[in-house]
Short mmCIF file of C-alpha atoms and ligand atoms in Angstrom, two decimals:
data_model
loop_
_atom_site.label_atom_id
_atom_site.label_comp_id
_atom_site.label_asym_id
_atom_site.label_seq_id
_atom_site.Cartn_x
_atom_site.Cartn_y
_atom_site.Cartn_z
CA UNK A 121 -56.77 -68.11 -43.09
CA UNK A 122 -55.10 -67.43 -40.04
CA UNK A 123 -55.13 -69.70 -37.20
CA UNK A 124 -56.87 -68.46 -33.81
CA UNK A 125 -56.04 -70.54 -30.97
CA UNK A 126 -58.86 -72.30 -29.08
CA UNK A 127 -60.90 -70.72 -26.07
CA UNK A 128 -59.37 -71.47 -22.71
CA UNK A 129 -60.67 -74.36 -20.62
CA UNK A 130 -63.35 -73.28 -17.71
CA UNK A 131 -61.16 -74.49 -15.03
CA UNK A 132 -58.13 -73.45 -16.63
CA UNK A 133 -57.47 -71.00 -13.41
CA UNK A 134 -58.57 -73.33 -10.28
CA UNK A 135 -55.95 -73.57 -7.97
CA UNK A 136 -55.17 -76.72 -5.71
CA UNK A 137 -57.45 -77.88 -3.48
CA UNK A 138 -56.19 -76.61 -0.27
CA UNK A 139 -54.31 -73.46 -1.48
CA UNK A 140 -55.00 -70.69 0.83
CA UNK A 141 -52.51 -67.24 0.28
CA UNK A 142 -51.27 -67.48 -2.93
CA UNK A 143 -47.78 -66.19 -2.90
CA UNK A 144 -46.97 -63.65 -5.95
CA UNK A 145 -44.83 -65.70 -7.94
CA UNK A 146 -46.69 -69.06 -7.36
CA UNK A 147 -49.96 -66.92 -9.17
CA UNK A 148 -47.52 -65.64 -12.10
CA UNK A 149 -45.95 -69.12 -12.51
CA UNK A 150 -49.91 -70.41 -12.86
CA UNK A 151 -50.99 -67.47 -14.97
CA UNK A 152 -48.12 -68.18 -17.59
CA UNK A 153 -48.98 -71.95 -17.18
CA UNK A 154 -52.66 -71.53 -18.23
CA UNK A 155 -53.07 -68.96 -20.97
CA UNK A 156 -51.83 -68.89 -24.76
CA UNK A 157 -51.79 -66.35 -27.54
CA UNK A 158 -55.36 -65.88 -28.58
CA UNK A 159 -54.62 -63.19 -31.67
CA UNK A 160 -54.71 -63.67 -35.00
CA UNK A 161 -51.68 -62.71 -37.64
CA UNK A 162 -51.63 -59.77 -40.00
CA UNK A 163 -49.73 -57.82 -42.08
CA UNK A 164 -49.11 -54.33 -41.49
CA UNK A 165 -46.89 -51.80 -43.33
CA UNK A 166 -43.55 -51.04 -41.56
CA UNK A 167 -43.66 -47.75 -40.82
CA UNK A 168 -47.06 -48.73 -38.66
CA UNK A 169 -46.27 -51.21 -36.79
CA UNK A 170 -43.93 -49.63 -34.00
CA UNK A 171 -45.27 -51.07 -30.80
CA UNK A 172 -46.65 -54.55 -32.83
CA UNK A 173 -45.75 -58.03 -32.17
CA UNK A 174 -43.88 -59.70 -34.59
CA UNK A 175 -45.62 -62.80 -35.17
CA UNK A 176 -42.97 -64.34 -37.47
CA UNK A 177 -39.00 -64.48 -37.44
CA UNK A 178 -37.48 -61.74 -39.57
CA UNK A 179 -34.34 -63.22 -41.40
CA UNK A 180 -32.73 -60.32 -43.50
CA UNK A 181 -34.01 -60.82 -47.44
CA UNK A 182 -30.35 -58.88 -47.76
CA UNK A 183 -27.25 -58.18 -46.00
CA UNK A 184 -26.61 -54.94 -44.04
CA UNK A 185 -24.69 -52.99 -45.82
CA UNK A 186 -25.27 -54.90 -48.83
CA UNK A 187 -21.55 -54.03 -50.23
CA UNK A 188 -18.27 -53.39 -48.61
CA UNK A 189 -18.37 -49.61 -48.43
CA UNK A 190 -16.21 -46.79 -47.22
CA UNK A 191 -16.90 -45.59 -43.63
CA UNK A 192 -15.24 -42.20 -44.19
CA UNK A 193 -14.46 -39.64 -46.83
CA UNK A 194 -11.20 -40.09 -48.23
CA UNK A 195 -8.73 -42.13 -50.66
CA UNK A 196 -8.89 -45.59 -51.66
CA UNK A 197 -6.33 -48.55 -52.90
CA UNK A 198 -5.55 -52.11 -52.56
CA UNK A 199 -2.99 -52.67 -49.11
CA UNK A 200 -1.51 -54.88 -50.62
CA UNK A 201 -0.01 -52.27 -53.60
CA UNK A 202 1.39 -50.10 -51.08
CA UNK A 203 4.35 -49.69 -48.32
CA UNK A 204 5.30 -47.86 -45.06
CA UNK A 205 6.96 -44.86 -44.93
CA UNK A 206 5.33 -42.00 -46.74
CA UNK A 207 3.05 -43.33 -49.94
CA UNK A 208 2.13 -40.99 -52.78
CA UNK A 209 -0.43 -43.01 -54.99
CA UNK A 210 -2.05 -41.11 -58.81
CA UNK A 211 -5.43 -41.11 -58.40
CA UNK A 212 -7.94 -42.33 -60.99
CA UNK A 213 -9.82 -40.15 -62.70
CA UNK A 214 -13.61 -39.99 -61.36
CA UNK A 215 -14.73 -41.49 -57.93
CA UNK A 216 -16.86 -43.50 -55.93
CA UNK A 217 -19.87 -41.69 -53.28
CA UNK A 218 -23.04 -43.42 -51.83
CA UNK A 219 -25.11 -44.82 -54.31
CA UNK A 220 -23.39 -43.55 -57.04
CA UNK A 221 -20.56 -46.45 -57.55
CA UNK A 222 -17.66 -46.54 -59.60
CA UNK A 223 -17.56 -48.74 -62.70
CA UNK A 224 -14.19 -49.19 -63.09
CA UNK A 225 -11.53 -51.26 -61.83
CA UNK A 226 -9.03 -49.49 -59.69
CA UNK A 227 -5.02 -50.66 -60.65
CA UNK A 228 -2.60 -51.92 -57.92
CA UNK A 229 -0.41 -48.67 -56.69
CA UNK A 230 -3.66 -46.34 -57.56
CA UNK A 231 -5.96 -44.62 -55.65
CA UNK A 232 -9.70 -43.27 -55.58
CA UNK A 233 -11.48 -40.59 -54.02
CA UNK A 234 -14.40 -42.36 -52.14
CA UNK A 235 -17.21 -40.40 -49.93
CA UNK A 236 -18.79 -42.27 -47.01
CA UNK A 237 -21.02 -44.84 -47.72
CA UNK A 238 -19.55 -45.84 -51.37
CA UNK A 239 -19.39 -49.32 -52.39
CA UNK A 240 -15.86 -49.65 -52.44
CA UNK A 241 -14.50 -50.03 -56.25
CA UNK A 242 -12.94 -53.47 -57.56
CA UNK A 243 -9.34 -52.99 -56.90
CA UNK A 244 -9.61 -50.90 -52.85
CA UNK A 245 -10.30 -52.87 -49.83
CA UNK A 246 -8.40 -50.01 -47.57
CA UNK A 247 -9.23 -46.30 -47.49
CA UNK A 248 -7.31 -43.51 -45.19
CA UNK A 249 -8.91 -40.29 -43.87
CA UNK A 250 -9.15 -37.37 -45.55
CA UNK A 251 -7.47 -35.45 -42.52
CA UNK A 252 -4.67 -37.84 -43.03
CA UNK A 253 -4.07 -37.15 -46.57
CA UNK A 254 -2.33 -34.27 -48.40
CA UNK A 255 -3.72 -33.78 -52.51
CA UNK A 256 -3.42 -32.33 -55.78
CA UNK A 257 -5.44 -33.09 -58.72
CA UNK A 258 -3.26 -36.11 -59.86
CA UNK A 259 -2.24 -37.75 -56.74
CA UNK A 260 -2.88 -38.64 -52.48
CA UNK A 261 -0.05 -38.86 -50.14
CA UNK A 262 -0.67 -40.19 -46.73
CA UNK A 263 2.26 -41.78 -44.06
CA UNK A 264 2.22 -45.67 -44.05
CA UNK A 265 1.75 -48.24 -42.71
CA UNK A 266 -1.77 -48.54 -43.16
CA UNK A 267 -4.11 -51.23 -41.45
CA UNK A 268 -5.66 -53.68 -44.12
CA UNK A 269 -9.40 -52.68 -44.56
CA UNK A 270 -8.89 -49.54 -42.51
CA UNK A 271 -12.19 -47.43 -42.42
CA UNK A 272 -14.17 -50.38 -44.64
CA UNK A 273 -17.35 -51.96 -43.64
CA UNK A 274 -17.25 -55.46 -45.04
CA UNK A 275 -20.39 -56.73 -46.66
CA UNK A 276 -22.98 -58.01 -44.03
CA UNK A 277 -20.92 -57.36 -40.96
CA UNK A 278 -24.56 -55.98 -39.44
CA UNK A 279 -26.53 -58.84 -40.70
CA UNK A 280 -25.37 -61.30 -42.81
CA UNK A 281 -27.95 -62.25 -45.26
CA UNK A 282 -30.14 -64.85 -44.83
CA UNK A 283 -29.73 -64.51 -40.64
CA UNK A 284 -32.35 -64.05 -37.92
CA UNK A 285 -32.76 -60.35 -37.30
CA UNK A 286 -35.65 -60.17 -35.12
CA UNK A 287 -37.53 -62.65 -33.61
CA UNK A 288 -41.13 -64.03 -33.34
CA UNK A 289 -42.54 -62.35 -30.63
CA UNK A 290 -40.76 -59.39 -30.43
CA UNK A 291 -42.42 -56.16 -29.69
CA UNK A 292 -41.07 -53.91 -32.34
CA UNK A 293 -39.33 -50.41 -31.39
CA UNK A 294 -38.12 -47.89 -33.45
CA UNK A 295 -35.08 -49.22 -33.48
CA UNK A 296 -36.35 -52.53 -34.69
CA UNK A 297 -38.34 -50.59 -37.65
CA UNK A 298 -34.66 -49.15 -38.90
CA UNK A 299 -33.01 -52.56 -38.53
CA UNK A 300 -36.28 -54.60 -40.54
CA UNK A 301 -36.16 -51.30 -43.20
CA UNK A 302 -32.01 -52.27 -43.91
CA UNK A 303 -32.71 -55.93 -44.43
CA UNK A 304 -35.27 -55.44 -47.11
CA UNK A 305 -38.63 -55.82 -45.25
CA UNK A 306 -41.45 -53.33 -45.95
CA UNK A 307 -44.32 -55.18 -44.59
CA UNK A 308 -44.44 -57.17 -41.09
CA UNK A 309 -46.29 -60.23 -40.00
CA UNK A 310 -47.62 -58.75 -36.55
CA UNK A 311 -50.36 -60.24 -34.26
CA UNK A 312 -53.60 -58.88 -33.88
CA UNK A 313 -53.63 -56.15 -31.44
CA UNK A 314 -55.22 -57.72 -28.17
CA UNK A 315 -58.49 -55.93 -27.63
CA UNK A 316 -59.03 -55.46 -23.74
CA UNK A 317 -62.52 -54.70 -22.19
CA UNK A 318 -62.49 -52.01 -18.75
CA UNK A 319 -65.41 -52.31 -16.87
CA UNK A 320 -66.27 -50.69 -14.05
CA UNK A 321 -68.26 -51.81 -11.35
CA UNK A 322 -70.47 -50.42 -8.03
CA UNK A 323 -73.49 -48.22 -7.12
CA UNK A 324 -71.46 -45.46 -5.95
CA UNK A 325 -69.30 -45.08 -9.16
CA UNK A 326 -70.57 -42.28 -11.55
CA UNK A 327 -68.72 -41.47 -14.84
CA UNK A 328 -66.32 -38.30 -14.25
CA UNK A 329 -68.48 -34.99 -15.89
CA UNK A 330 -71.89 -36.28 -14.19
CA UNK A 331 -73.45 -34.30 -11.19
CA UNK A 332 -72.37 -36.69 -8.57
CA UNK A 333 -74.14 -36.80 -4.42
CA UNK A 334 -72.21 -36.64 -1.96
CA UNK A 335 -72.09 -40.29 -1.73
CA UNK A 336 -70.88 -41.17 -5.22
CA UNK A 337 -67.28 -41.10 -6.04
CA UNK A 338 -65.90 -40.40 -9.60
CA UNK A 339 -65.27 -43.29 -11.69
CA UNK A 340 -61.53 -43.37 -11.41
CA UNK A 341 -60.18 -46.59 -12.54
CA UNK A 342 -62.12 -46.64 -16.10
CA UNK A 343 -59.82 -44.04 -17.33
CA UNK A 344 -56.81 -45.12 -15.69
CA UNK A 345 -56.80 -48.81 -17.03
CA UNK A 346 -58.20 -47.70 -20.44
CA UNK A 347 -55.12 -45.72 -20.86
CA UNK A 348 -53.15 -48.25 -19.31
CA UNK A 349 -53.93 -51.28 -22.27
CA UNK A 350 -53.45 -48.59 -24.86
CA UNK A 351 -50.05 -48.14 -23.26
CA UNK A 352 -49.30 -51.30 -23.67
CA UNK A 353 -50.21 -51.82 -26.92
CA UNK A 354 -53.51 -53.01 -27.18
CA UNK A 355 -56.75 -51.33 -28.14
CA UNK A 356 -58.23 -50.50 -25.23
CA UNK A 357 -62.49 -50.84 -25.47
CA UNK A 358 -64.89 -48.65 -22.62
CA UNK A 359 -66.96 -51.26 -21.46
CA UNK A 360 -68.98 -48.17 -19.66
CA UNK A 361 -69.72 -48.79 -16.04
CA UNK A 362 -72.43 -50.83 -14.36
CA UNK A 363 -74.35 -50.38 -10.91
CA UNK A 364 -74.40 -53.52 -8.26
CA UNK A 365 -76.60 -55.33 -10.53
CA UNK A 366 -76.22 -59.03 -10.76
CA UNK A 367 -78.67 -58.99 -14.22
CA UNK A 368 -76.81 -55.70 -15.69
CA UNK A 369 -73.38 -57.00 -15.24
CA UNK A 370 -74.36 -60.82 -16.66
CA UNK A 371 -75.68 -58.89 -20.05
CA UNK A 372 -72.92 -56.74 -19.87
CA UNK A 373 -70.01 -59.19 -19.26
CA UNK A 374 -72.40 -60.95 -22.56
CA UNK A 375 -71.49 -58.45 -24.88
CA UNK A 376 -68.28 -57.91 -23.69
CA UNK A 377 -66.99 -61.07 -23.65
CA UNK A 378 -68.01 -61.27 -27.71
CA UNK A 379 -66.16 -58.14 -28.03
CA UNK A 380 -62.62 -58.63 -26.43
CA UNK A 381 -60.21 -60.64 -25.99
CA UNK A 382 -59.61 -60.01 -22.00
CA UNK A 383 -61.73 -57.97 -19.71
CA UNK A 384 -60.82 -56.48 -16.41
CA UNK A 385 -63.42 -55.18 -14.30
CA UNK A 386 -62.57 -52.95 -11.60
CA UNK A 387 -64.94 -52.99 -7.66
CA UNK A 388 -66.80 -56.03 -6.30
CA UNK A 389 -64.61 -58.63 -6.49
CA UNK A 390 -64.27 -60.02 -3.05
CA UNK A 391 -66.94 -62.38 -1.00
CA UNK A 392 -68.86 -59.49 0.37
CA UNK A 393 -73.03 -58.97 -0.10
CA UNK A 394 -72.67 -56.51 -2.49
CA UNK A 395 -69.61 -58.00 -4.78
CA UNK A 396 -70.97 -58.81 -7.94
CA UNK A 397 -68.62 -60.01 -9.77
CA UNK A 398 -66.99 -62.59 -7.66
CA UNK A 399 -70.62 -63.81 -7.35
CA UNK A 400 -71.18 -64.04 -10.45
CA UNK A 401 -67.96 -65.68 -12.11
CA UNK A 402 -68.87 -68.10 -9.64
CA UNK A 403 -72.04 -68.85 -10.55
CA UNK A 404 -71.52 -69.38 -14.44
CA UNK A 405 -67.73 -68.24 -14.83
CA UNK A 406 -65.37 -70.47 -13.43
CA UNK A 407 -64.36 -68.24 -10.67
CA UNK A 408 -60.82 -69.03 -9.03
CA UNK A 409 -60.45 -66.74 -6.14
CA UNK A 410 -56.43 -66.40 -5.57
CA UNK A 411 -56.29 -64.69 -2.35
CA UNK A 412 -52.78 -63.65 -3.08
CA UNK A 413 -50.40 -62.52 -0.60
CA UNK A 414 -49.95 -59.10 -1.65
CA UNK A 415 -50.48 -55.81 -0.68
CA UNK A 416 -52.16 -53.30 -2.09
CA UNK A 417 -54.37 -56.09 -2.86
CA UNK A 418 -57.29 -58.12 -2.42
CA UNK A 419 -58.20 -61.47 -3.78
CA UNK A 420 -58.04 -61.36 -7.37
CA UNK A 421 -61.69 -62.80 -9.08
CA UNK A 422 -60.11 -64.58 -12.00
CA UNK A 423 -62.71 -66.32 -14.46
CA UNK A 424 -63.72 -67.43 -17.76
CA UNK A 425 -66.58 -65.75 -19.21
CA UNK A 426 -68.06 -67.49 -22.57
CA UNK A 427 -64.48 -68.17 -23.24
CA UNK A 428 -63.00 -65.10 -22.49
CA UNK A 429 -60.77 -64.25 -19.73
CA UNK A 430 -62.22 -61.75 -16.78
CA UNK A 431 -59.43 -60.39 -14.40
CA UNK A 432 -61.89 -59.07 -11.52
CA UNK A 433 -59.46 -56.07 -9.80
CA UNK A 434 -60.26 -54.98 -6.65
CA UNK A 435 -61.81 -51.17 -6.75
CA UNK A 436 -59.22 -49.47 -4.98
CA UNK A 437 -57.61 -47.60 -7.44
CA UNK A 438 -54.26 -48.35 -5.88
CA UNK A 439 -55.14 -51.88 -5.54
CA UNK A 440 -56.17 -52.15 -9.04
CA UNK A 441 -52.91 -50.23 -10.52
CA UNK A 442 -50.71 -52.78 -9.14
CA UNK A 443 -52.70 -55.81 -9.69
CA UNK A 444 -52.94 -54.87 -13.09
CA UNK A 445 -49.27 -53.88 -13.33
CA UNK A 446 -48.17 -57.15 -11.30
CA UNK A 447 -50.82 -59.38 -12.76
CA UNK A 448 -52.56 -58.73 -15.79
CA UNK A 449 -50.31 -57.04 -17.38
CA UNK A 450 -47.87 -60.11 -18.13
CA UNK A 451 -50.73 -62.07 -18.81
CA UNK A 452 -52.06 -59.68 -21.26
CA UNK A 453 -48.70 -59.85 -22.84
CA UNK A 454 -48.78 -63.77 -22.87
CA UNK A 455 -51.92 -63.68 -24.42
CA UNK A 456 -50.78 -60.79 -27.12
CA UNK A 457 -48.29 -63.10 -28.63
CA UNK A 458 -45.63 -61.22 -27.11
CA UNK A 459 -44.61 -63.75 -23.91
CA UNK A 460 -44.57 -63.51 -20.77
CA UNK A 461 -42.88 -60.07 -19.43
CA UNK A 462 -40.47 -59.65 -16.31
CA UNK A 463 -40.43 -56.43 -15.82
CA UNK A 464 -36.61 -54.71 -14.96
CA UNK A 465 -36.21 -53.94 -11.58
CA UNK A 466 -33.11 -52.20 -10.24
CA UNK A 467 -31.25 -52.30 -6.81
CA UNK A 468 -31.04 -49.20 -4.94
CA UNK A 469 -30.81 -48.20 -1.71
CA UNK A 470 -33.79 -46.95 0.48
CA UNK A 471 -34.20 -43.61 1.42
CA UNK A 472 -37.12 -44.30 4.16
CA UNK A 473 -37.62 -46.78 7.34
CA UNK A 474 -39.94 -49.56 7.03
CA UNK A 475 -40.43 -52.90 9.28
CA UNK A 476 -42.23 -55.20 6.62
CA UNK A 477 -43.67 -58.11 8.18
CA UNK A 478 -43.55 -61.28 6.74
CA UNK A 479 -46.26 -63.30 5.13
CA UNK A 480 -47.00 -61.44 1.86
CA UNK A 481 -45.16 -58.83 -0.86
CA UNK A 482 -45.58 -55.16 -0.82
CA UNK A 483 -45.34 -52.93 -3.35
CA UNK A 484 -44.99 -49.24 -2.14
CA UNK A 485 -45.37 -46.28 -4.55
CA UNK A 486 -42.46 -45.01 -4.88
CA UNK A 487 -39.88 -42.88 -7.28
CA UNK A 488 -35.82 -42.18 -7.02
CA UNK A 489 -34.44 -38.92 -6.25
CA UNK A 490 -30.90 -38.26 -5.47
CA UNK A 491 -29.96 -42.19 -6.56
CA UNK A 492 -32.11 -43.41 -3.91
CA UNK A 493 -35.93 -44.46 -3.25
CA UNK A 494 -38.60 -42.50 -1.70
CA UNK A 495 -41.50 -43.99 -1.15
CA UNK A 496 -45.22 -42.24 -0.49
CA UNK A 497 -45.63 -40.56 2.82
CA UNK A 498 -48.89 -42.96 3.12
CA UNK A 499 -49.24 -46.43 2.16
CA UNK A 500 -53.12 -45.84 2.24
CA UNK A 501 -54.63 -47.73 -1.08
CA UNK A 502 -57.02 -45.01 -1.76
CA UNK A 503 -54.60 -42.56 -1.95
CA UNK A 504 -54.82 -41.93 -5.51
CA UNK A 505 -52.65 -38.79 -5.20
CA UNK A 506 -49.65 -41.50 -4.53
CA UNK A 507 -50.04 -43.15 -7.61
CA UNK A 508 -49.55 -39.71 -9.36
CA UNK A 509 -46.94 -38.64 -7.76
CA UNK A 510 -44.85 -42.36 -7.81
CA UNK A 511 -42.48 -42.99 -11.20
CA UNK A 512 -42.24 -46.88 -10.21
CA UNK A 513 -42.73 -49.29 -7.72
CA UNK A 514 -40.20 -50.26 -4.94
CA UNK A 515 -41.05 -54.23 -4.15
CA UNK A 516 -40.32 -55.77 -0.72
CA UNK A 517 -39.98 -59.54 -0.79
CA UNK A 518 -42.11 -62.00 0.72
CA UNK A 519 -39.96 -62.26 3.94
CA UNK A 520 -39.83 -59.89 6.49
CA UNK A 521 -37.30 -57.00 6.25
CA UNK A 522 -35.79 -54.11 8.18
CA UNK A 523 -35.60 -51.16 6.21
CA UNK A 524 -33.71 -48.72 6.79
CA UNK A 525 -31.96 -45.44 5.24
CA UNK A 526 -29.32 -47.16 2.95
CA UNK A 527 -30.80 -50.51 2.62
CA UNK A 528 -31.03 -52.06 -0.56
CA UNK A 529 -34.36 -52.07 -2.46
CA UNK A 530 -35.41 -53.02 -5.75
CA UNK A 531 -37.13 -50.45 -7.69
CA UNK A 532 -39.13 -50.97 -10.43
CA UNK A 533 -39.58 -48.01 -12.74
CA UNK A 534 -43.09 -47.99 -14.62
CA UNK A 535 -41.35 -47.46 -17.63
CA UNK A 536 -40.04 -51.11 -17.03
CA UNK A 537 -43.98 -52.34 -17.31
CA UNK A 538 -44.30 -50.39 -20.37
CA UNK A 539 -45.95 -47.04 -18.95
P1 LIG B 705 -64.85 -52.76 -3.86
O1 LIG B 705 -63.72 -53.55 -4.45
O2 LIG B 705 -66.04 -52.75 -4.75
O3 LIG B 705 -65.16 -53.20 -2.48
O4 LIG B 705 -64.35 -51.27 -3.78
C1 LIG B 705 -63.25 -50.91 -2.96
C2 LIG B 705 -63.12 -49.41 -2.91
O5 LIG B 705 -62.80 -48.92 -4.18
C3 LIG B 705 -64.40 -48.69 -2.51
O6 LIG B 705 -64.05 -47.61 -1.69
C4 LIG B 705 -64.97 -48.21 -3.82
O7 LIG B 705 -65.79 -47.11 -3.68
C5 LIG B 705 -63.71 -47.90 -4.60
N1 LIG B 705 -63.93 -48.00 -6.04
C6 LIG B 705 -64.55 -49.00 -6.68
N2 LIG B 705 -64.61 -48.76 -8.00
C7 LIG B 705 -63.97 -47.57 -8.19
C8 LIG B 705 -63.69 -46.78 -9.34
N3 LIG B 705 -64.06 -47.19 -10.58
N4 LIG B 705 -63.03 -45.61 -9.18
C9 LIG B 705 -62.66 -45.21 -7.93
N5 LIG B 705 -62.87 -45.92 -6.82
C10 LIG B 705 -63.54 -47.09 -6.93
MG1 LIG B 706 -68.09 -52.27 -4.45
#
């Protein structure tokens, strides 16, 4: 059977006593301190498992290529038979193409025809380029000297057999599916997709496609961080929605929490009347408020829920986007089996004017045109139409900066978190 790891502790997410503002990367360093992989292994057939987690190292069963081959159509011999100057080598009868080998043996001061790919025939370790040859049926001439092993692969100079090719971890790309295909695999030990529960929360929150009063707003986030986990590899499981009901959301966050391995719940998460879900982690879930110095932000409800993990996002859309980006999402990966994930940022300079104060991190929608970054014309976080329109994130540091036309920035694409 296949070991699961154990539940996390209750207070597995309590800060310090004392710990006001969180700053961003004292959070991370806590998140990565506190959870584990929580997914079981499997076996799934290679050409599935494209966006898995290897959950073993894959050392090649055989070497890539598996011969020394030819790299190029043309003529093959042994160097060491031939001279400079111009060469004219007989040719053996028959030849040598991919997959279809030559048997014989080829004799010092002979030559072979060989087509790309051909394991090269005892007797040729060098081959020269058709374009470089003149021919008739009996013999090659080419102009020496030639190079030793010219236009040969040697056996294994990918992967040598036996050596690490991918490892444990790893999420696999295509790429990574040609690479396990050439060393002999055609099944891979992957983890257990991590199953992630979206909830969302509030009395004013109706499901998009319902007749909705004037004072109900579309459920927004549900769809948006549903499509988000399946993004990023897991399987994503609709939780539904639930009103500003402390009784609803306990039986809901019941089920749920029996169902997934991680759930994020979108609205009510701060200390006011009607913000269930804070109230209730910290009733019976371990609740660890991080008031984390970030913006768009709020503090981030973090509990444990019958054993499970509840990320409690704040229900601005915005707010909830970049938590889960910034937050969850390299926890999520963590707990996946797949590490914890940095996403690539790059430096580029600004194309807008900003005076950031100091005291927490912003994160401003933002995409590149031109080589440089413009940001959002609002930094509103219930601007959803900003999140549309942004292709990454540009992050200011803690400290305060001047920003101006020019200055450096670093931009984080949202292909870097896997979008
Ligand atoms: P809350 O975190 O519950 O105080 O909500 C903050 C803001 O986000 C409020 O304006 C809510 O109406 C809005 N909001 C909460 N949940 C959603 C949702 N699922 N989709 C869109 N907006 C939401
Ligand atoms: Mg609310």
């Amino acid at each position: 059977m296949p070991l699961k790891p154990p539940p996390l502790r209750n207070d597995c997410f309590a800060l310090p006593p004392g710990v006001d503002w969180t700053p961003v990367d004292q959070a991370l360093t806590m998140l990565r301190e506190r959870l584990s992989p929580v997914v079981a292994q499997v076996t799934v057939p290679l050409a599935q498992s494209a966006g898995r987690v290897l959950a073993q190292d894959l050392t090649a069963h055989r070497a890539n290529p598996p011969l020394p081959n030819t790299a190029v159509d043309g003529y093959g011999f042994a160097a060491a038979s031939v001279g400079e100057g111009d060469i004219t080598l007989p040719l053996v009868t028959g030849r040598a193409a991919a997959g279809v080998p030559f048997a014989g043996t080829v004799p010092p001061g002979h030559a072979i025809r060989v087509l790309t790919g051909a394991a090269l025939p005892d007797g040729v370790d060098t081959v020269v380029l058709d374009e470089d040859c003149a021919t008739d049926a009996t013999s090659v001439a080419f102009r020496g000297p030639v190079k030793p092993r010219a236009n040969t692969r040697r056996a294994g100079e990918d992967v040598e057999e036996g050596a690490q090719a991918l490892p444990k971890g790893r999420t696999l790309t295509p790429a990574d599916l040609a690479l396990a295909a050439a060393i002999g695999w055609s099944n891979l030990p992957v983890y257990e997709k991590l199953s992630v529960g979206v909830l969302s929360t509030g009395d004013e929150v109706v499901p998009a496609g319902t007749q909705a009063t004037p004072g109900q707003i579309f459920d927004a986030n549900r769809p948006m961080l549903l499509s988000m986990a399946d993004r990023f590899g897991y399987t994503p499981v609709d939780l539904g929605h639930v009103p500003d009901d402390r009784a609803a959301l306990r039986a809901r966050l019941d089920t749920a929490a029996a169902q997934t391995d991680l759930i994020l719940t979108s609205g009510g998460a701060s200390a006011g009347d009607e913000d269930h879900v804070s109230a209730l982690l910290r009733e019976t879930g371990a609740l660890a408020e991080w008031r984390i110095a970030l913006k768009p932000g709020r503090p981030l409800a973090l509990g444990i829920w019958q054993g499970t993990p509840v990320f409690g996002l704040p229900g601005n859309p915005v707010a909830a986007f970049t938590c889960t980006l910034i937050f969850a999402r390299p926890a999520m990966s963590l707990m996946s089996g797949a590490g914890w994930q940095e996403p690539t940022g790059f430096t580029v300079p600004a194309d807008f004017t900003k005076n950031k104060k100091p005291g927490r991190r912003e994160y401003l929608r933002a995409r590149i045109r031109g080589g440089q970054a413009e940001v959002f014309k609002s930094e509103g976080s219930g601007r959803i139409s900003g999140l549309s329109w942004a292709e990454g994130l540009v992050e200011l540091p803690d400290g305060p900066q001047q920003i101006k036309p020019g200055t450096p920035v670093r931009y984080i694409p949202f292909g870097s978190f896997g979008l």
